[in-house]
XYZ file of C-alpha atoms in Angstrom:
144
model
C 0.004 0.013 0.018
C 1.410 3.456 -0.969
C 2.082 5.827 1.880
C 2.145 9.597 1.999
C 5.510 11.333 2.032
C 6.561 15.048 2.100
C 5.646 16.876 -1.070
C 2.551 14.825 -1.748
C -0.859 16.612 -2.077
C -3.290 15.031 0.419
C -7.000 15.363 0.996
C -8.225 14.514 4.480
C -11.283 14.887 6.661
C -10.740 16.151 10.174
C -12.423 17.212 13.352
C -10.438 19.519 15.654
C -11.267 19.639 19.340
C -9.913 21.281 22.515
C -8.952 19.349 25.603
C -12.449 20.184 26.876
C -14.021 18.227 24.035
C -15.290 21.397 22.409
C -15.170 21.134 18.526
C -13.436 24.240 17.066
C -13.384 23.178 13.420
C -14.400 20.247 11.167
C -14.534 19.343 7.593
C -17.759 17.358 8.111
C -20.260 18.317 5.402
C -17.553 20.023 3.386
C -14.950 18.926 0.857
C -11.868 17.393 2.484
C -8.960 19.681 3.390
C -6.369 19.662 0.613
C -2.688 20.716 1.145
C 0.876 19.675 0.255
C 2.609 17.802 3.050
C 5.643 19.648 4.457
C 4.804 22.893 2.701
C 3.824 24.891 5.798
C 0.216 25.306 4.687
C -1.095 23.852 7.949
C 0.060 23.845 11.586
C 3.277 21.937 12.046
C 1.999 19.423 14.622
C -0.646 18.190 12.198
C 1.608 18.377 9.078
C 4.188 16.077 10.642
C 1.585 13.455 11.497
C 0.574 12.760 7.894
C 3.674 11.104 6.360
C 3.333 7.316 6.438
C -0.471 7.340 6.245
C -2.286 5.357 3.520
C -5.675 6.056 1.950
C -8.384 5.155 4.410
C -6.165 5.414 7.569
C -7.576 7.188 10.544
C -5.746 8.514 13.558
C -5.993 10.912 16.443
C -3.275 13.481 16.628
C -2.444 15.418 19.851
C -0.931 18.816 18.895
C 0.661 20.841 21.756
C 0.161 24.614 21.409
C 3.814 25.095 20.499
C 3.212 23.060 17.258
C -0.130 24.739 16.587
C -0.751 28.520 17.065
C 1.881 29.076 19.782
C 1.545 30.544 23.218
C -0.679 33.591 23.627
C 1.461 36.755 23.453
C 0.451 39.333 26.019
C 2.032 42.017 23.783
C -0.665 41.234 21.170
C -3.245 42.824 23.459
C -3.815 46.508 23.151
C -6.061 48.929 25.053
C -7.650 51.626 22.782
C -9.422 54.664 24.200
C -13.154 54.247 23.518
C -13.233 57.766 22.150
C -10.972 56.670 19.221
C -13.511 53.945 18.159
C -16.392 55.156 15.932
C -19.776 54.622 17.475
C -20.919 52.314 14.690
C -18.168 49.782 15.519
C -19.433 47.047 17.855
C -17.385 46.640 20.971
C -19.040 43.689 22.742
C -16.560 41.193 24.121
C -16.034 38.361 21.664
C -16.631 40.586 18.643
C -14.164 39.994 15.787
C -12.867 43.107 14.196
C -10.071 44.121 11.780
C -7.457 46.827 12.441
C -4.930 48.261 9.982
C -1.309 48.167 11.190
C 0.950 51.182 10.506
C 2.467 49.195 7.611
C -0.989 48.826 6.031
C -1.409 45.163 6.892
C -4.920 44.157 8.045
C -4.871 42.387 11.387
C -7.805 40.473 12.833
C -8.520 41.247 16.432
C -11.044 40.160 19.062
C -12.673 42.509 21.578
C -11.847 41.002 24.980
C -12.943 43.749 27.317
C -14.867 46.998 26.981
C -15.331 49.688 29.647
C -16.657 53.260 29.431
C -13.174 54.490 28.856
C -11.324 51.871 26.796
C -11.642 48.740 24.631
C -9.050 45.946 24.891
C -8.338 44.203 21.635
C -6.443 40.890 21.243
C -4.528 40.132 17.998
C -3.606 36.558 19.143
C -4.984 33.727 17.065
C -8.151 32.510 18.882
C -6.456 29.137 19.440
C -3.128 30.493 20.739
C -2.179 28.867 23.937
C -4.424 25.854 23.339
C -3.389 22.242 22.860
C -5.386 20.763 20.032
C -6.689 17.257 19.199
C -7.447 16.202 15.556
C -9.256 13.065 14.460
C -8.177 12.667 10.771
C -8.947 10.294 7.958
C -6.873 10.312 4.798
C -9.273 10.374 1.836
C -6.825 10.435 -1.048
C -3.478 11.779 -2.153
C -1.404 12.537 -5.230
C 2.260 11.633 -5.062
C 4.752 14.362 -5.728
């Protein structure tokens, strides 16, 4: 049976959960996730689990946060004076917004706190600091 190696293009179904059992993402009901193994297109901890798999193989992969989205960086949080945020912008905690960095890059942020005087925004990935668990099934692949 042929096994996946670095450089192959794979298609797999997955369900990603947190240690609490909460599902944060899944390909269920969608096309399989397609990527090239070893290309850096997905998180490293999942990418390195794919070589050696054959079509139809299923496995559970534990990915520590260091091999996923990294630790949450406290420097990625910023308090903005509420007066600098236009009234039409929602500031409820949990709201996803976009900011423009000084270099013009668009940065996704999440409102984590809002008071009468300031709004705290977090630019960390929503899964930063989390260990992840993936149940995966290799659907097909094309050898490099």
